[in-house]
XYZ file of C-alpha atoms in Angstrom:
431
model
C 59.377 38.204 7.426
C 57.593 40.150 10.169
C 59.195 43.425 9.112
C 58.121 43.291 5.436
C 54.710 42.004 6.514
C 54.141 44.985 8.758
C 55.326 47.320 6.001
C 52.833 45.818 3.574
C 49.955 46.041 6.045
C 50.723 49.702 6.685
C 50.280 50.516 2.996
C 46.959 51.863 1.797
C 45.091 50.019 -0.936
C 46.185 52.461 -3.682
C 49.789 52.179 -2.491
C 49.539 48.389 -2.634
C 48.215 48.568 -6.200
C 51.007 50.954 -7.142
C 53.621 48.640 -5.607
C 52.144 45.699 -7.491
C 52.186 47.637 -10.781
C 55.723 48.861 -10.211
C 57.169 45.434 -9.452
C 55.189 43.785 -12.240
C 57.091 45.879 -14.776
C 60.332 45.400 -12.842
C 59.726 41.665 -13.147
C 59.555 41.993 -16.945
C 63.126 43.262 -16.910
C 64.193 40.461 -14.559
C 62.561 37.859 -16.821
C 64.349 39.438 -19.764
C 67.759 39.091 -18.074
C 67.153 35.486 -16.968
C 65.770 34.397 -20.339
C 68.547 35.982 -22.360
C 71.099 34.582 -19.917
C 69.877 31.091 -20.693
C 69.838 31.753 -24.439
C 73.371 33.232 -24.323
C 74.947 29.937 -23.287
C 75.317 28.632 -26.904
C 77.113 31.836 -27.942
C 80.297 30.961 -26.109
C 82.235 32.755 -23.377
C 83.067 36.140 -24.898
C 79.985 36.708 -27.073
C 77.730 35.523 -24.285
C 79.437 37.758 -21.709
C 79.178 40.800 -24.003
C 75.515 40.109 -24.639
C 74.760 39.677 -20.929
C 76.608 42.880 -20.125
C 74.595 44.910 -22.624
C 71.352 43.296 -21.469
C 72.251 44.116 -17.851
C 72.631 47.776 -18.835
C 69.255 47.605 -20.577
C 67.651 46.029 -17.477
C 69.097 48.744 -15.241
C 67.747 51.512 -17.465
C 64.378 49.744 -17.525
C 64.270 49.650 -13.719
C 64.943 53.371 -13.450
C 62.481 54.202 -16.227
C 59.670 52.226 -14.591
C 60.137 54.086 -11.300
C 60.412 57.533 -12.883
C 57.497 56.942 -15.265
C 55.126 55.803 -12.495
C 56.220 58.713 -10.304
C 55.387 61.040 -13.187
C 52.020 59.327 -13.573
C 51.239 60.150 -9.935
C 52.459 63.742 -10.349
C 55.512 63.370 -8.108
C 58.114 64.369 -10.694
C 58.250 65.770 -14.247
C 58.009 63.525 -17.275
C 61.336 61.669 -17.772
C 61.652 62.560 -21.471
C 65.448 62.187 -21.636
C 65.297 58.882 -19.808
C 62.703 57.588 -22.280
C 64.931 58.528 -25.227
C 67.867 56.911 -23.426
C 65.915 53.675 -22.983
C 64.911 53.736 -26.658
C 68.558 54.192 -27.658
C 69.790 51.424 -25.311
C 67.039 49.090 -26.549
C 68.058 49.677 -30.156
C 71.745 49.240 -29.308
C 71.189 45.937 -27.497
C 69.079 44.652 -30.377
C 71.777 45.589 -32.906
C 74.421 43.994 -30.659
C 72.467 40.725 -30.681
C 72.240 40.860 -34.494
C 75.961 41.637 -34.719
C 76.823 38.663 -32.520
C 74.680 36.444 -34.717
C 76.440 37.706 -37.850
C 79.992 37.482 -36.446
C 79.651 34.488 -34.163
C 79.702 30.784 -34.832
C 77.670 29.643 -37.755
C 75.208 27.571 -35.823
C 71.440 27.505 -35.752
C 71.395 27.818 -31.946
C 73.299 31.104 -32.219
C 70.736 32.530 -34.624
C 67.908 31.427 -32.347
C 69.578 33.013 -29.298
C 70.292 36.246 -31.134
C 66.791 36.427 -32.588
C 65.197 35.711 -29.196
C 67.375 38.345 -27.538
C 66.471 40.902 -30.190
C 62.728 40.236 -29.842
C 62.712 40.194 -26.013
C 64.680 43.419 -25.693
C 62.577 45.276 -28.260
C 59.224 44.104 -26.857
C 60.028 44.807 -23.196
C 61.667 48.116 -24.050
C 58.553 49.146 -26.003
C 56.214 48.338 -23.127
C 58.266 50.186 -20.522
C 58.649 53.281 -22.714
C 54.852 53.335 -23.057
C 54.602 53.846 -19.287
C 55.982 57.353 -19.655
C 53.911 58.437 -22.654
C 50.357 59.737 -22.906
C 48.139 59.960 -25.932
C 46.914 57.214 -28.199
C 48.999 58.281 -31.192
C 52.223 58.476 -29.233
C 51.669 55.085 -27.625
C 50.925 53.489 -31.004
C 53.952 55.198 -32.544
C 56.362 53.399 -30.186
C 55.741 49.781 -31.311
C 55.259 51.041 -34.873
C 58.707 52.676 -34.870
C 60.430 49.572 -33.463
C 58.565 47.318 -35.895
C 59.686 49.498 -38.797
C 63.268 49.427 -37.534
C 63.110 45.638 -37.214
C 61.960 45.328 -40.817
C 64.796 47.574 -42.012
C 67.438 45.633 -40.047
C 66.162 42.246 -41.219
C 65.837 43.343 -44.840
C 69.339 44.891 -44.983
C 70.814 41.635 -43.675
C 69.526 39.888 -46.751
C 66.443 38.361 -45.199
C 63.602 37.853 -47.713
C 60.852 40.439 -47.655
C 58.267 37.969 -46.359
C 60.414 36.892 -43.421
C 61.418 40.487 -42.676
C 57.779 41.535 -42.696
C 56.858 38.617 -40.441
C 59.590 39.553 -37.966
C 58.436 43.171 -37.889
C 54.818 42.085 -37.380
C 55.852 39.927 -34.430
C 57.652 42.906 -32.902
C 54.606 45.073 -33.561
C 52.269 42.546 -31.958
C 54.445 41.826 -28.916
C 55.406 45.442 -28.352
C 51.858 46.638 -28.914
C 50.513 44.074 -26.450
C 52.963 45.135 -23.746
C 52.342 48.820 -24.489
C 48.606 48.196 -24.145
C 49.276 46.443 -20.840
C 51.244 49.475 -19.651
C 48.464 51.893 -20.610
C 45.781 49.783 -18.924
C 47.926 49.370 -15.787
C 48.404 53.122 -15.475
C 44.701 53.682 -16.112
C 43.706 51.221 -13.388
C 46.241 52.722 -10.980
C 44.815 56.203 -11.522
C 41.277 54.896 -11.028
C 42.236 53.288 -7.720
C 43.746 56.549 -6.492
C 40.719 58.531 -7.682
C 38.359 56.131 -5.903
C 40.398 56.473 -2.731
C 40.291 60.260 -3.015
C 36.537 60.079 -3.620
C 36.152 57.971 -0.485
C 38.127 60.512 1.533
C 36.072 63.334 0.033
C 32.906 61.493 0.939
C 34.126 61.113 4.513
C 34.973 64.818 4.711
C 31.563 65.720 3.283
C 29.894 63.488 5.851
C 31.745 65.314 8.611
C 30.823 68.680 7.100
C 27.183 67.603 6.756
C 27.137 66.532 10.388
C 28.562 69.873 11.435
C 25.979 71.650 9.308
C 23.217 69.522 10.829
C 24.460 70.388 14.299
C 24.499 74.094 13.439
C 20.973 73.906 12.036
C 19.764 72.096 15.130
C 21.251 74.770 17.369
C 19.519 77.399 15.229
C 16.182 75.651 15.658
C 16.629 75.111 19.380
C 17.971 78.531 20.292
C 16.118 80.744 17.801
C 12.762 80.945 19.534
C 14.158 80.827 23.063
C 16.583 83.677 22.451
C 13.852 85.759 20.834
C 11.595 85.215 23.877
C 14.453 85.892 26.312
C 15.210 89.186 24.546
C 11.530 90.130 24.548
C 10.979 89.301 28.212
C 14.220 90.988 29.244
C 13.118 94.170 27.496
C 9.742 93.927 29.200
C 11.404 93.357 32.584
C 13.578 96.462 32.093
C 10.541 98.573 31.321
C 8.686 97.205 34.358
C 11.695 97.729 36.593
C 12.016 101.326 35.446
C 8.410 101.829 36.561
C 9.049 100.016 39.872
C 6.512 97.363 38.942
C 6.741 94.066 40.883
C 5.946 92.114 37.715
C 9.569 92.652 36.620
C 10.647 89.915 39.029
C 8.230 87.431 37.452
C 9.501 88.267 33.988
C 13.138 87.730 35.028
C 12.185 84.429 36.637
C 10.700 83.425 33.293
C 13.915 84.534 31.545
C 15.873 82.346 33.959
C 13.595 79.395 33.218
C 14.000 79.859 29.464
C 17.781 80.078 29.796
C 17.850 76.834 31.782
C 15.563 75.168 29.227
C 17.870 76.334 26.439
C 20.834 74.792 28.240
C 18.968 71.517 28.565
C 17.983 71.479 24.887
C 21.551 72.271 23.803
C 22.787 69.319 25.851
C 20.189 67.132 24.162
C 21.369 68.345 20.757
C 24.922 67.442 21.666
C 23.851 63.995 22.769
C 21.758 63.628 19.601
C 18.578 62.464 21.374
C 16.281 65.454 20.997
C 12.883 65.341 19.340
C 10.323 68.120 18.939
C 7.042 67.143 20.577
C 4.017 68.472 18.707
C 1.822 68.961 21.775
C 4.558 70.739 23.697
C 5.393 72.954 20.740
C 1.735 73.954 20.248
C 1.397 74.880 23.912
C 4.767 76.611 23.933
C 4.023 78.647 20.812
C 0.691 79.794 22.268
C 2.296 80.829 25.543
C 5.251 82.600 23.941
C 3.131 84.567 21.462
C 0.676 85.511 24.180
C 3.556 86.775 26.332
C 4.664 88.916 23.376
C 1.249 90.543 23.174
C 0.089 88.493 20.190
C -3.339 86.920 20.471
C -2.730 83.264 19.583
C -5.393 80.594 19.219
C -4.709 76.900 18.708
C -7.380 74.583 17.302
C -7.025 70.846 16.964
C -4.698 68.362 18.573
C -2.397 65.585 17.431
C -4.464 62.506 16.503
C -3.928 59.303 18.436
C -1.364 57.024 16.830
C 0.355 59.761 14.835
C 3.854 58.488 13.981
C 6.668 59.992 16.045
C 8.491 61.185 12.937
C 5.409 63.094 11.728
C 4.888 64.626 15.169
C 8.504 65.715 15.325
C 8.401 67.313 11.858
C 5.172 69.191 12.634
C 6.643 70.291 15.952
C 9.547 71.907 14.114
C 7.096 73.630 11.774
C 5.273 75.125 14.760
C 8.534 76.206 16.363
C 9.877 77.854 13.190
C 6.548 79.573 12.492
C 6.326 80.957 16.042
C 9.930 82.140 15.859
C 9.285 84.004 12.608
C 6.116 85.603 14.002
C 8.192 86.955 16.896
C 11.109 88.100 14.769
C 9.494 89.437 11.597
C 6.513 91.593 10.792
C 4.155 93.245 13.285
C 1.512 90.625 13.961
C -1.363 91.257 16.370
C -2.939 87.836 16.182
C -1.962 84.338 15.080
C -4.041 81.220 14.515
C -2.680 77.673 14.489
C -4.902 74.904 13.116
C -4.229 71.177 13.067
C -6.535 68.944 11.008
C -6.635 65.450 9.526
C -8.107 65.452 6.013
C -8.378 62.438 3.704
C -5.410 60.518 4.987
C -3.153 63.489 5.577
C -2.451 65.764 8.493
C -2.565 69.502 7.746
C -1.008 72.163 9.948
C -1.595 75.829 9.110
C -0.241 78.940 10.846
C -1.894 82.235 9.875
C -1.162 85.758 11.110
C -1.766 89.372 10.160
C 1.881 90.429 10.120
C 2.292 91.024 6.367
C 4.866 93.777 5.775
C 4.796 96.294 2.963
C 7.203 94.156 0.971
C 4.654 91.333 0.875
C 6.527 89.116 3.352
C 4.674 87.933 6.400
C 5.583 87.456 9.957
C 5.921 83.790 9.230
C 7.686 84.545 6.009
C 11.332 84.595 5.122
C 12.335 88.169 5.708
C 15.052 88.632 8.241
C 18.648 87.879 8.935
C 18.482 84.659 7.073
C 18.043 86.542 3.830
C 15.198 86.894 1.420
C 15.179 83.251 0.470
C 14.389 82.106 3.978
C 16.798 79.400 5.059
C 14.388 78.429 7.872
C 11.504 77.665 5.512
C 13.871 75.943 3.093
C 15.040 73.712 5.909
C 11.449 72.903 6.838
C 10.694 71.935 3.234
C 13.690 69.604 3.239
C 12.595 68.133 6.567
C 9.056 67.490 5.350
C 10.293 66.114 2.030
C 11.974 63.298 3.958
C 8.508 62.024 4.929
C 6.801 62.992 1.633
C 5.359 66.184 3.118
C 4.981 69.628 1.573
C 5.195 73.181 2.857
C 3.570 76.279 1.374
C 4.071 79.811 2.663
C 2.919 83.166 1.307
C 0.437 86.043 1.535
C -3.172 84.944 1.925
C -4.839 88.275 1.080
C -6.124 91.144 3.235
C -2.805 91.577 5.004
C -2.597 87.920 6.041
C 0.232 85.455 5.781
C -0.348 81.710 5.868
C 2.054 78.795 6.303
C 0.635 75.330 5.543
C 2.324 71.980 6.063
C 0.802 68.734 4.781
C 2.058 65.232 5.551
C 0.430 62.021 4.283
C -0.431 59.488 6.947
C 0.580 55.839 6.538
C -2.170 53.348 5.826
C -1.454 51.585 9.116
C -0.092 54.134 11.550
C 2.420 52.859 13.989
C 1.580 53.286 17.670
C 2.881 56.415 19.300
C 6.422 55.883 20.445
C 7.018 52.920 18.113
C 9.860 54.795 16.462
C 12.717 55.400 18.885
C 13.160 59.052 19.728
C 16.822 59.069 18.837
C 16.191 57.474 15.446
C 13.326 59.849 14.563
C 15.315 62.872 15.657
C 18.310 61.796 13.614
C 16.170 61.140 10.531
C 14.678 64.617 10.481
C 17.744 66.484 11.720
C 19.747 65.465 8.664
C 17.992 68.211 6.693
C 17.597 70.778 9.474
C 18.298 74.341 8.210
């Protein structure tokens, strides 16, 4: 028992449902053989043996048909058309054999009952199993209809009154139709189970892909500004070194510091515990832009009790805006303002780096394409906390980026939200 038990536990849920469906229809054939075997006892030795032999052939064909039909349902083999016609022919032959035994056997009521029961069982079970290998409502309905019509013809030609012949055909139609309906529903449920399992696997793969995309977006956010500053300071250091200026050493020391900071931030991304700090990002943006020769002023500071998630989101807005000012346009000055107005915190970044195309230094022009994947990611990030982001020319060669986030009615104390949880919440939509 341990061997079969382990085999069953190793099966997936769809495979278990398929096994159950397969053996349910196999059991119909087994029940047919056992039932007819019991009814064949009154027929005597030779008639009973002949009937059991023909029923055994019918059961064997049913077993094979069930397996091939379900395999075709799952797309593992072509439709067993010849096998279905073979089963229909064997079913008809066994039914006619039962009628022949009733006509040529002993003239007893028990013989007629056994023959009639055999005829009905074989026709009904054969109809249901054939329906496993057929698709389409009309074709499925045609199977019990054809056998019911044949039953009426056989009964009527034997001299049975029209009423009794019609009743017999209606019983075949009802029984066969019920089993055919059972077959169609079983196949439908089996396909649904497999589709749900495939959907679950697809969902798991999408979750993995989303996590990889989130990780890539986080690396973009972390490394974008730092690499831009490293390139800028390296270029400045080269120019100073070519002039034999001692300031070149200081610039390379700063490049070294930025490289080490980038390594630390990448490790934090890998661990999944990073969070952009608004105060640090404001100070960092001012220092980086000033080092690039851009006059940067920062007004306002984060209010006391500002939720960690809001601070983190605004910190990413500052970082992305500073990165775009460095990369795009030709800005000479930049102004960052942080205000709290009517229950919402407003962060605006304005610069004079509007290009001829109408895109600003904080705009979306650049390697990311004209649509601006960075700004799109910021909008998604802010949308998670019901915030909005607007970016565009502000007239007179200016470009303005404005982020607004509503404040909760009862702000949580600073640090109430764990850093890892807040970082994970906003990083799910990082560009």
